PDB file of N, CA and C in Angstrom:
ATOM      1  N   UNK A   1      -2.944  -0.228  23.756  1.00  0.00           N
ATOM      2  CA  UNK A   1      -1.696  -0.298  23.041  1.00  0.00           C
ATOM      3  C   UNK A   1      -1.885  -1.190  21.816  1.00  0.00           C
ATOM      4  N   UNK A   2      -1.343  -0.767  20.703  1.00  0.00           N
ATOM      5  CA  UNK A   2      -1.495  -1.499  19.441  1.00  0.00           C
ATOM      6  C   UNK A   2      -0.511  -2.653  19.330  1.00  0.00           C
ATOM      7  N   UNK A   3      -1.003  -3.763  18.811  1.00  0.00           N
ATOM      8  CA  UNK A   3      -0.092  -4.871  18.539  1.00  0.00           C
ATOM      9  C   UNK A   3       0.710  -4.572  17.280  1.00  0.00           C
ATOM     10  N   UNK A   4       1.879  -5.142  17.218  1.00  0.00           N
ATOM     11  CA  UNK A   4       2.773  -4.953  16.078  1.00  0.00           C
ATOM     12  C   UNK A   4       2.458  -5.969  14.991  1.00  0.00           C
ATOM     13  N   UNK A   5       2.718  -5.576  13.744  1.00  0.00           N
ATOM     14  CA  UNK A   5       2.536  -6.536  12.651  1.00  0.00           C
ATOM     15  C   UNK A   5       3.810  -7.372  12.504  1.00  0.00           C
ATOM     16  N   UNK A   6       3.737  -8.389  11.658  1.00  0.00           N
ATOM     17  CA  UNK A   6       4.857  -9.325  11.514  1.00  0.00           C
ATOM     18  C   UNK A   6       6.156  -8.630  11.123  1.00  0.00           C
ATOM     19  N   UNK A   7       6.086  -7.664  10.220  1.00  0.00           N
ATOM     20  CA  UNK A   7       7.300  -6.962   9.785  1.00  0.00           C
ATOM     21  C   UNK A   7       7.915  -6.160  10.933  1.00  0.00           C
ATOM     22  N   UNK A   8       7.080  -5.486  11.711  1.00  0.00           N
ATOM     23  CA  UNK A   8       7.582  -4.730  12.855  1.00  0.00           C
ATOM     24  C   UNK A   8       8.225  -5.669  13.882  1.00  0.00           C
ATOM     25  N   UNK A   9       7.601  -6.803  14.109  1.00  0.00           N
ATOM     26  CA  UNK A   9       8.159  -7.778  15.052  1.00  0.00           C
ATOM     27  C   UNK A   9       9.508  -8.278  14.551  1.00  0.00           C
ATOM     28  N   UNK A  10       9.581  -8.625  13.275  1.00  0.00           N
ATOM     29  CA  UNK A  10      10.850  -9.085  12.700  1.00  0.00           C
ATOM     30  C   UNK A  10      11.933  -8.019  12.808  1.00  0.00           C
ATOM     31  N   UNK A  11      11.571  -6.763  12.578  1.00  0.00           N
ATOM     32  CA  UNK A  11      12.532  -5.662  12.700  1.00  0.00           C
ATOM     33  C   UNK A  11      13.080  -5.572  14.123  1.00  0.00           C
ATOM     34  N   UNK A  12      12.198  -5.659  15.102  1.00  0.00           N
ATOM     35  CA  UNK A  12      12.643  -5.609  16.504  1.00  0.00           C
ATOM     36  C   UNK A  12      13.517  -6.819  16.838  1.00  0.00           C
ATOM     37  N   UNK A  13      13.100  -7.995  16.390  1.00  0.00           N
ATOM     38  CA  UNK A  13      13.872  -9.205  16.698  1.00  0.00           C
ATOM     39  C   UNK A  13      15.253  -9.184  16.059  1.00  0.00           C
ATOM     40  N   UNK A  14      15.401  -8.478  14.952  1.00  0.00           N
ATOM     41  CA  UNK A  14      16.718  -8.397  14.310  1.00  0.00           C
ATOM     42  C   UNK A  14      17.722  -7.676  15.203  1.00  0.00           C
ATOM     43  N   UNK A  15      17.231  -6.881  16.162  1.00  0.00           N
ATOM     44  CA  UNK A  15      18.111  -6.178  17.097  1.00  0.00           C
ATOM     45  C   UNK A  15      18.250  -6.917  18.428  1.00  0.00           C
ATOM     46  N   UNK A  16      17.513  -8.000  18.577  1.00  0.00           N
ATOM     47  CA  UNK A  16      17.541  -8.799  19.805  1.00  0.00           C
ATOM     48  C   UNK A  16      17.838 -10.249  19.430  1.00  0.00           C
ATOM     49  N   UNK A  17      19.068 -10.511  19.115  1.00  0.00           N
ATOM     50  CA  UNK A  17      19.471 -11.784  18.509  1.00  0.00           C
ATOM     51  C   UNK A  17      19.096 -13.015  19.331  1.00  0.00           C
ATOM     52  N   UNK A  18      19.070 -12.907  20.643  1.00  0.00           N
ATOM     53  CA  UNK A  18      18.833 -14.091  21.465  1.00  0.00           C
ATOM     54  C   UNK A  18      17.369 -14.298  21.842  1.00  0.00           C
ATOM     55  N   UNK A  19      16.503 -13.439  21.371  1.00  0.00           N
ATOM     56  CA  UNK A  19      15.066 -13.589  21.595  1.00  0.00           C
ATOM     57  C   UNK A  19      14.460 -14.233  20.353  1.00  0.00           C
ATOM     58  N   UNK A  20      13.478 -15.102  20.571  1.00  0.00           N
ATOM     59  CA  UNK A  20      12.791 -15.743  19.449  1.00  0.00           C
ATOM     60  C   UNK A  20      11.282 -15.556  19.613  1.00  0.00           C
ATOM     61  N   UNK A  21      10.633 -15.527  18.484  1.00  0.00           N
ATOM     62  CA  UNK A  21       9.179 -15.422  18.508  1.00  0.00           C
ATOM     63  C   UNK A  21       8.582 -16.802  18.731  1.00  0.00           C
ATOM     64  N   UNK A  22       7.572 -16.836  19.572  1.00  0.00           N
ATOM     65  CA  UNK A  22       6.828 -18.063  19.823  1.00  0.00           C
ATOM     66  C   UNK A  22       5.349 -17.668  19.826  1.00  0.00           C
ATOM     67  N   UNK A  23       4.743 -17.695  18.649  1.00  0.00           N
ATOM     68  CA  UNK A  23       3.346 -17.274  18.512  1.00  0.00           C
ATOM     69  C   UNK A  23       3.194 -15.810  18.885  1.00  0.00           C
ATOM     70  N   UNK A  24       2.325 -15.498  19.839  1.00  0.00           N
ATOM     71  CA  UNK A  24       2.099 -14.104  20.225  1.00  0.00           C
ATOM     72  C   UNK A  24       3.053 -13.621  21.321  1.00  0.00           C
ATOM     73  N   UNK A  25       4.203 -14.300  21.476  1.00  0.00           N
ATOM     74  CA  UNK A  25       5.171 -13.930  22.511  1.00  0.00           C
ATOM     75  C   UNK A  25       6.575 -13.895  21.926  1.00  0.00           C
ATOM     76  N   UNK A  26       7.490 -13.294  22.697  1.00  0.00           N
ATOM     77  CA  UNK A  26       8.924 -13.450  22.441  1.00  0.00           C
ATOM     78  C   UNK A  26       9.522 -14.110  23.673  1.00  0.00           C
ATOM     79  N   UNK A  27      10.528 -14.953  23.431  1.00  0.00           N
ATOM     80  CA  UNK A  27      11.088 -15.785  24.500  1.00  0.00           C
ATOM     81  C   UNK A  27      12.609 -15.680  24.478  1.00  0.00           C
ATOM     82  N   UNK A  28      13.179 -15.644  25.680  1.00  0.00           N
ATOM     83  CA  UNK A  28      14.645 -15.664  25.840  1.00  0.00           C
ATOM     84  C   UNK A  28      14.974 -16.728  26.858  1.00  0.00           C
ATOM     85  N   UNK A  29      15.781 -17.712  26.485  1.00  0.00           N
ATOM     86  CA  UNK A  29      16.258 -18.748  27.392  1.00  0.00           C
ATOM     87  C   UNK A  29      17.688 -18.428  27.789  1.00  0.00           C
ATOM     88  N   UNK A  30      17.943 -18.506  29.083  1.00  0.00           N
ATOM     89  CA  UNK A  30      19.269 -18.196  29.603  1.00  0.00           C
ATOM     90  C   UNK A  30      19.770 -19.343  30.466  1.00  0.00           C
ATOM     91  N   UNK A  31      21.071 -19.592  30.379  1.00  0.00           N
ATOM     92  CA  UNK A  31      21.730 -20.549  31.263  1.00  0.00           C
ATOM     93  C   UNK A  31      22.698 -19.745  32.113  1.00  0.00           C
ATOM     94  N   UNK A  32      22.590 -19.888  33.429  1.00  0.00           N
ATOM     95  CA  UNK A  32      23.437 -19.153  34.359  1.00  0.00           C
ATOM     96  C   UNK A  32      24.262 -20.145  35.178  1.00  0.00           C
ATOM     97  N   UNK A  33      25.118 -19.627  36.038  1.00  0.00           N
ATOM     98  CA  UNK A  33      26.075 -20.468  36.754  1.00  0.00           C
ATOM     99  C   UNK A  33      25.420 -21.475  37.696  1.00  0.00           C
ATOM    100  N   UNK A  34      24.395 -21.046  38.411  1.00  0.00           N
ATOM    101  CA  UNK A  34      23.786 -21.907  39.412  1.00  0.00           C
ATOM    102  C   UNK A  34      22.428 -21.344  39.813  1.00  0.00           C
ATOM    103  N   UNK A  35      21.792 -21.997  40.784  1.00  0.00           N
ATOM    104  CA  UNK A  35      20.459 -21.581  41.207  1.00  0.00           C
ATOM    105  C   UNK A  35      20.473 -20.165  41.782  1.00  0.00           C
ATOM    106  N   UNK A  36      21.478 -19.851  42.567  1.00  0.00           N
ATOM    107  CA  UNK A  36      21.559 -18.507  43.146  1.00  0.00           C
ATOM    108  C   UNK A  36      21.635 -17.446  42.052  1.00  0.00           C
ATOM    109  N   UNK A  37      22.395 -17.714  41.000  1.00  0.00           N
ATOM    110  CA  UNK A  37      22.490 -16.774  39.879  1.00  0.00           C
ATOM    111  C   UNK A  37      21.156 -16.653  39.149  1.00  0.00           C
ATOM    112  N   UNK A  38      20.425 -17.749  39.060  1.00  0.00           N
ATOM    113  CA  UNK A  38      19.102 -17.704  38.433  1.00  0.00           C
ATOM    114  C   UNK A  38      18.169 -16.793  39.222  1.00  0.00           C
ATOM    115  N   UNK A  39      18.197 -16.910  40.526  1.00  0.00           N
ATOM    116  CA  UNK A  39      17.326 -16.079  41.364  1.00  0.00           C
ATOM    117  C   UNK A  39      17.776 -14.622  41.328  1.00  0.00           C
ATOM    118  N   UNK A  40      19.068 -14.367  41.290  1.00  0.00           N
ATOM    119  CA  UNK A  40      19.563 -12.988  41.150  1.00  0.00           C
ATOM    120  C   UNK A  40      19.074 -12.378  39.843  1.00  0.00           C
ATOM    121  N   UNK A  41      19.096 -13.163  38.775  1.00  0.00           N
ATOM    122  CA  UNK A  41      18.606 -12.679  37.491  1.00  0.00           C
ATOM    123  C   UNK A  41      17.114 -12.373  37.570  1.00  0.00           C
ATOM    124  N   UNK A  42      16.350 -13.266  38.175  1.00  0.00           N
ATOM    125  CA  UNK A  42      14.910 -13.045  38.332  1.00  0.00           C
ATOM    126  C   UNK A  42      14.665 -11.753  39.099  1.00  0.00           C
ATOM    127  N   UNK A  43      15.406 -11.538  40.164  1.00  0.00           N
ATOM    128  CA  UNK A  43      15.246 -10.310  40.950  1.00  0.00           C
ATOM    129  C   UNK A  43      15.548  -9.063  40.118  1.00  0.00           C
ATOM    130  N   UNK A  44      16.601  -9.117  39.322  1.00  0.00           N
ATOM    131  CA  UNK A  44      16.963  -7.967  38.484  1.00  0.00           C
ATOM    132  C   UNK A  44      15.900  -7.700  37.421  1.00  0.00           C
ATOM    133  N   UNK A  45      15.392  -8.764  36.806  1.00  0.00           N
ATOM    134  CA  UNK A  45      14.332  -8.612  35.809  1.00  0.00           C
ATOM    135  C   UNK A  45      13.076  -8.063  36.469  1.00  0.00           C
ATOM    136  N   UNK A  46      12.755  -8.550  37.650  1.00  0.00           N
ATOM    137  CA  UNK A  46      11.570  -8.069  38.359  1.00  0.00           C
ATOM    138  C   UNK A  46      11.661  -6.573  38.625  1.00  0.00           C
ATOM    139  N   UNK A  47      12.842  -6.110  38.967  1.00  0.00           N
ATOM    140  CA  UNK A  47      13.020  -4.683  39.252  1.00  0.00           C
ATOM    141  C   UNK A  47      12.749  -3.823  38.012  1.00  0.00           C
ATOM    142  N   UNK A  48      13.329  -4.180  36.877  1.00  0.00           N
ATOM    143  CA  UNK A  48      13.087  -3.374  35.668  1.00  0.00           C
ATOM    144  C   UNK A  48      11.655  -3.541  35.177  1.00  0.00           C
ATOM    145  N   UNK A  49      11.076  -4.712  35.378  1.00  0.00           N
ATOM    146  CA  UNK A  49       9.680  -4.929  34.988  1.00  0.00           C
ATOM    147  C   UNK A  49       8.751  -4.047  35.813  1.00  0.00           C
ATOM    148  N   UNK A  50       9.003  -3.945  37.105  1.00  0.00           N
ATOM    149  CA  UNK A  50       8.202  -3.070  37.957  1.00  0.00           C
ATOM    150  C   UNK A  50       8.336  -1.620  37.515  1.00  0.00           C
ATOM    151  N   UNK A  51       9.562  -1.190  37.222  1.00  0.00           N
ATOM    152  CA  UNK A  51       9.778   0.186  36.758  1.00  0.00           C
ATOM    153  C   UNK A  51       9.004   0.468  35.469  1.00  0.00           C
ATOM    154  N   UNK A  52       8.930  -0.534  34.601  1.00  0.00           N
ATOM    155  CA  UNK A  52       8.240  -0.370  33.319  1.00  0.00           C
ATOM    156  C   UNK A  52       6.738  -0.655  33.428  1.00  0.00           C
ATOM    157  N   UNK A  53       6.312  -1.190  34.567  1.00  0.00           N
ATOM    158  CA  UNK A  53       4.933  -1.629  34.747  1.00  0.00           C
ATOM    159  C   UNK A  53       4.516  -2.585  33.628  1.00  0.00           C
ATOM    160  N   UNK A  54       5.438  -3.495  33.318  1.00  0.00           N
ATOM    161  CA  UNK A  54       5.205  -4.490  32.266  1.00  0.00           C
ATOM    162  C   UNK A  54       5.916  -5.754  32.720  1.00  0.00           C
ATOM    163  N   UNK A  55       5.192  -6.838  32.882  1.00  0.00           N
ATOM    164  CA  UNK A  55       5.715  -7.988  33.605  1.00  0.00           C
ATOM    165  C   UNK A  55       5.797  -9.231  32.733  1.00  0.00           C
ATOM    166  N   UNK A  56       6.992  -9.810  32.627  1.00  0.00           N
ATOM    167  CA  UNK A  56       7.165 -11.037  31.844  1.00  0.00           C
ATOM    168  C   UNK A  56       6.721 -12.257  32.638  1.00  0.00           C
ATOM    169  N   UNK A  57       6.480 -13.329  31.926  1.00  0.00           N
ATOM    170  CA  UNK A  57       6.368 -14.631  32.575  1.00  0.00           C
ATOM    171  C   UNK A  57       7.800 -15.107  32.781  1.00  0.00           C
ATOM    172  N   UNK A  58       8.090 -15.611  33.968  1.00  0.00           N
ATOM    173  CA  UNK A  58       9.442 -16.049  34.308  1.00  0.00           C
ATOM    174  C   UNK A  58       9.377 -17.488  34.798  1.00  0.00           C
ATOM    175  N   UNK A  59      10.220 -18.332  34.216  1.00  0.00           N
ATOM    176  CA  UNK A  59      10.303 -19.734  34.615  1.00  0.00           C
ATOM    177  C   UNK A  59      11.748 -20.048  34.977  1.00  0.00           C
ATOM    178  N   UNK A  60      11.969 -20.533  36.195  1.00  0.00           N
ATOM    179  CA  UNK A  60      13.270 -21.028  36.620  1.00  0.00           C
ATOM    180  C   UNK A  60      13.167 -22.546  36.591  1.00  0.00           C
ATOM    181  N   UNK A  61      14.080 -23.175  35.858  1.00  0.00           N
ATOM    182  CA  UNK A  61      14.014 -24.629  35.741  1.00  0.00           C
ATOM    183  C   UNK A  61      15.422 -25.200  35.605  1.00  0.00           C
ATOM    184  N   UNK A  62      15.531 -26.484  35.865  1.00  0.00           N
ATOM    185  CA  UNK A  62      16.806 -27.199  35.765  1.00  0.00           C
ATOM    186  C   UNK A  62      17.915 -26.520  36.567  1.00  0.00           C
ATOM    187  N   UNK A  63      17.586 -25.947  37.676  1.00  0.00           N
ATOM    188  CA  UNK A  63      18.444 -25.296  38.662  1.00  0.00           C
ATOM    189  C   UNK A  63      19.285 -24.128  38.166  1.00  0.00           C
ATOM    190  N   UNK A  64      19.546 -24.019  36.873  1.00  0.00           N
ATOM    191  CA  UNK A  64      20.383 -22.912  36.397  1.00  0.00           C
ATOM    192  C   UNK A  64      19.889 -22.330  35.076  1.00  0.00           C
ATOM    193  N   UNK A  65      18.614 -22.483  34.825  1.00  0.00           N
ATOM    194  CA  UNK A  65      18.054 -21.958  33.579  1.00  0.00           C
ATOM    195  C   UNK A  65      16.859 -21.071  33.886  1.00  0.00           C
ATOM    196  N   UNK A  66      16.766 -20.007  33.100  1.00  0.00           N
ATOM    197  CA  UNK A  66      15.666 -19.055  33.248  1.00  0.00           C
ATOM    198  C   UNK A  66      15.071 -18.818  31.871  1.00  0.00           C
ATOM    199  N   UNK A  67      13.765 -18.904  31.793  1.00  0.00           N
ATOM    200  CA  UNK A  67      13.056 -18.580  30.548  1.00  0.00           C
ATOM    201  C   UNK A  67      12.197 -17.347  30.811  1.00  0.00           C
ATOM    202  N   UNK A  68      12.373 -16.347  29.955  1.00  0.00           N
ATOM    203  CA  UNK A  68      11.589 -15.116  30.029  1.00  0.00           C
ATOM    204  C   UNK A  68      10.668 -15.072  28.822  1.00  0.00           C
ATOM    205  N   UNK A  69       9.402 -14.813  29.062  1.00  0.00           N
ATOM    206  CA  UNK A  69       8.412 -14.744  27.990  1.00  0.00           C
ATOM    207  C   UNK A  69       7.683 -13.414  28.093  1.00  0.00           C
ATOM    208  N   UNK A  70       7.688 -12.684  26.985  1.00  0.00           N
ATOM    209  CA  UNK A  70       7.039 -11.372  26.948  1.00  0.00           C
ATOM    210  C   UNK A  70       5.895 -11.348  25.951  1.00  0.00           C
ATOM    211  N   UNK A  71       4.819 -10.723  26.357  1.00  0.00           N
ATOM    212  CA  UNK A  71       3.657 -10.470  25.514  1.00  0.00           C
ATOM    213  C   UNK A  71       2.804  -9.451  26.260  1.00  0.00           C
ATOM    214  N   UNK A  72       2.064  -8.669  25.521  1.00  0.00           N
ATOM    215  CA  UNK A  72       1.148  -7.730  26.165  1.00  0.00           C
ATOM    216  C   UNK A  72      -0.228  -8.392  26.174  1.00  0.00           C
ATOM    217  N   UNK A  73      -0.548  -9.024  27.278  1.00  0.00           N
ATOM    218  CA  UNK A  73      -1.779  -9.804  27.375  1.00  0.00           C
ATOM    219  C   UNK A  73      -3.009  -8.948  27.098  1.00  0.00           C
ATOM    220  N   UNK A  74      -3.009  -7.718  27.604  1.00  0.00           N
ATOM    221  CA  UNK A  74      -4.184  -6.859  27.425  1.00  0.00           C
ATOM    222  C   UNK A  74      -4.405  -6.481  25.962  1.00  0.00           C
ATOM    223  N   UNK A  75      -3.346  -6.524  25.151  1.00  0.00           N
ATOM    224  CA  UNK A  75      -3.464  -6.200  23.725  1.00  0.00           C
ATOM    225  C   UNK A  75      -3.634  -7.457  22.878  1.00  0.00           C
ATOM    226  N   UNK A  76      -3.387  -8.608  23.464  1.00  0.00           N
ATOM    227  CA  UNK A  76      -3.531  -9.856  22.741  1.00  0.00           C
ATOM    228  C   UNK A  76      -2.377 -10.179  21.815  1.00  0.00           C
ATOM    229  N   UNK A  77      -1.189  -9.665  22.118  1.00  0.00           N
ATOM    230  CA  UNK A  77      -0.033  -9.956  21.273  1.00  0.00           C
ATOM    231  C   UNK A  77       1.159  -9.113  21.654  1.00  0.00           C
ATOM    232  N   UNK A  78       2.043  -8.945  20.709  1.00  0.00           N
ATOM    233  CA  UNK A  78       3.284  -8.206  20.943  1.00  0.00           C
ATOM    234  C   UNK A  78       3.102  -6.722  20.637  1.00  0.00           C
ATOM    235  N   UNK A  79       3.638  -5.902  21.538  1.00  0.00           N
ATOM    236  CA  UNK A  79       3.589  -4.450  21.376  1.00  0.00           C
ATOM    237  C   UNK A  79       4.990  -3.879  21.560  1.00  0.00           C
ATOM    238  N   UNK A  80       5.116  -2.601  21.338  1.00  0.00           N
ATOM    239  CA  UNK A  80       6.398  -1.929  21.540  1.00  0.00           C
ATOM    240  C   UNK A  80       6.886  -2.095  22.980  1.00  0.00           C
ATOM    241  N   UNK A  81       5.978  -2.197  23.931  1.00  0.00           N
ATOM    242  CA  UNK A  81       6.360  -2.362  25.338  1.00  0.00           C
ATOM    243  C   UNK A  81       7.143  -3.649  25.562  1.00  0.00           C
ATOM    244  N   UNK A  82       6.803  -4.697  24.844  1.00  0.00           N
ATOM    245  CA  UNK A  82       7.515  -5.967  24.992  1.00  0.00           C
ATOM    246  C   UNK A  82       8.966  -5.830  24.552  1.00  0.00           C
ATOM    247  N   UNK A  83       9.171  -5.161  23.452  1.00  0.00           N
ATOM    248  CA  UNK A  83      10.534  -5.011  22.935  1.00  0.00           C
ATOM    249  C   UNK A  83      11.333  -4.005  23.758  1.00  0.00           C
ATOM    250  N   UNK A  84      10.669  -2.985  24.274  1.00  0.00           N
ATOM    251  CA  UNK A  84      11.362  -2.043  25.160  1.00  0.00           C
ATOM    252  C   UNK A  84      11.847  -2.759  26.417  1.00  0.00           C
ATOM    253  N   UNK A  85      11.002  -3.621  26.988  1.00  0.00           N
ATOM    254  CA  UNK A  85      11.416  -4.366  28.177  1.00  0.00           C
ATOM    255  C   UNK A  85      12.506  -5.376  27.829  1.00  0.00           C
ATOM    256  N   UNK A  86      12.393  -6.035  26.693  1.00  0.00           N
ATOM    257  CA  UNK A  86      13.438  -6.974  26.277  1.00  0.00           C
ATOM    258  C   UNK A  86      14.785  -6.265  26.173  1.00  0.00           C
ATOM    259  N   UNK A  87      14.800  -5.066  25.640  1.00  0.00           N
ATOM    260  CA  UNK A  87      16.049  -4.303  25.540  1.00  0.00           C
ATOM    261  C   UNK A  87      16.589  -3.958  26.917  1.00  0.00           C
ATOM    262  N   UNK A  88      15.714  -3.598  27.851  1.00  0.00           N
ATOM    263  CA  UNK A  88      16.163  -3.294  29.218  1.00  0.00           C
ATOM    264  C   UNK A  88      16.719  -4.555  29.886  1.00  0.00           C
ATOM    265  N   UNK A  89      16.089  -5.685  29.634  1.00  0.00           N
ATOM    266  CA  UNK A  89      16.584  -6.943  30.201  1.00  0.00           C
ATOM    267  C   UNK A  89      17.962  -7.262  29.618  1.00  0.00           C
ATOM    268  N   UNK A  90      18.131  -7.098  28.325  1.00  0.00           N
ATOM    269  CA  UNK A  90      19.427  -7.359  27.688  1.00  0.00           C
ATOM    270  C   UNK A  90      20.529  -6.509  28.327  1.00  0.00           C
ATOM    271  N   UNK A  91      20.211  -5.286  28.699  1.00  0.00           N
ATOM    272  CA  UNK A  91      21.184  -4.399  29.318  1.00  0.00           C
ATOM    273  C   UNK A  91      21.654  -4.915  30.679  1.00  0.00           C
ATOM    274  N   UNK A  92      20.856  -5.772  31.304  1.00  0.00           N
ATOM    275  CA  UNK A  92      21.228  -6.357  32.595  1.00  0.00           C
ATOM    276  C   UNK A  92      22.242  -7.476  32.471  1.00  0.00           C
ATOM    277  N   UNK A  93      22.295  -8.088  31.298  1.00  0.00           N
ATOM    278  CA  UNK A  93      23.084  -9.309  31.113  1.00  0.00           C
ATOM    279  C   UNK A  93      24.535  -8.997  30.771  1.00  0.00           C
ATOM    280  N   UNK A  94      25.443  -9.869  31.248  1.00  0.00           N
ATOM    281  CA  UNK A  94      26.866  -9.630  30.933  1.00  0.00           C
ATOM    282  C   UNK A  94      27.176  -9.844  29.473  1.00  0.00           C
TER     283      UNK A  94
END
């Protein structure tokens, strides 16, 4: 899979307002109601990630915060798959 150039990444990020670029990754930080809600979110993300066969790094911290980090490790950067999964994740959120 081909990595995207800076302009392509910027174009995708313009449609994903809450995601930010962090080097060769995109990151979304979320604050949820409590720890149970954080784990429910992780479970929902895991389900769509499995369906897409593309898996984010997931960090649960501070009992009610979740950080999602996407990158295509095998390609060494960001690909269309990262943004497709980010869009699917956004669809899960209220």
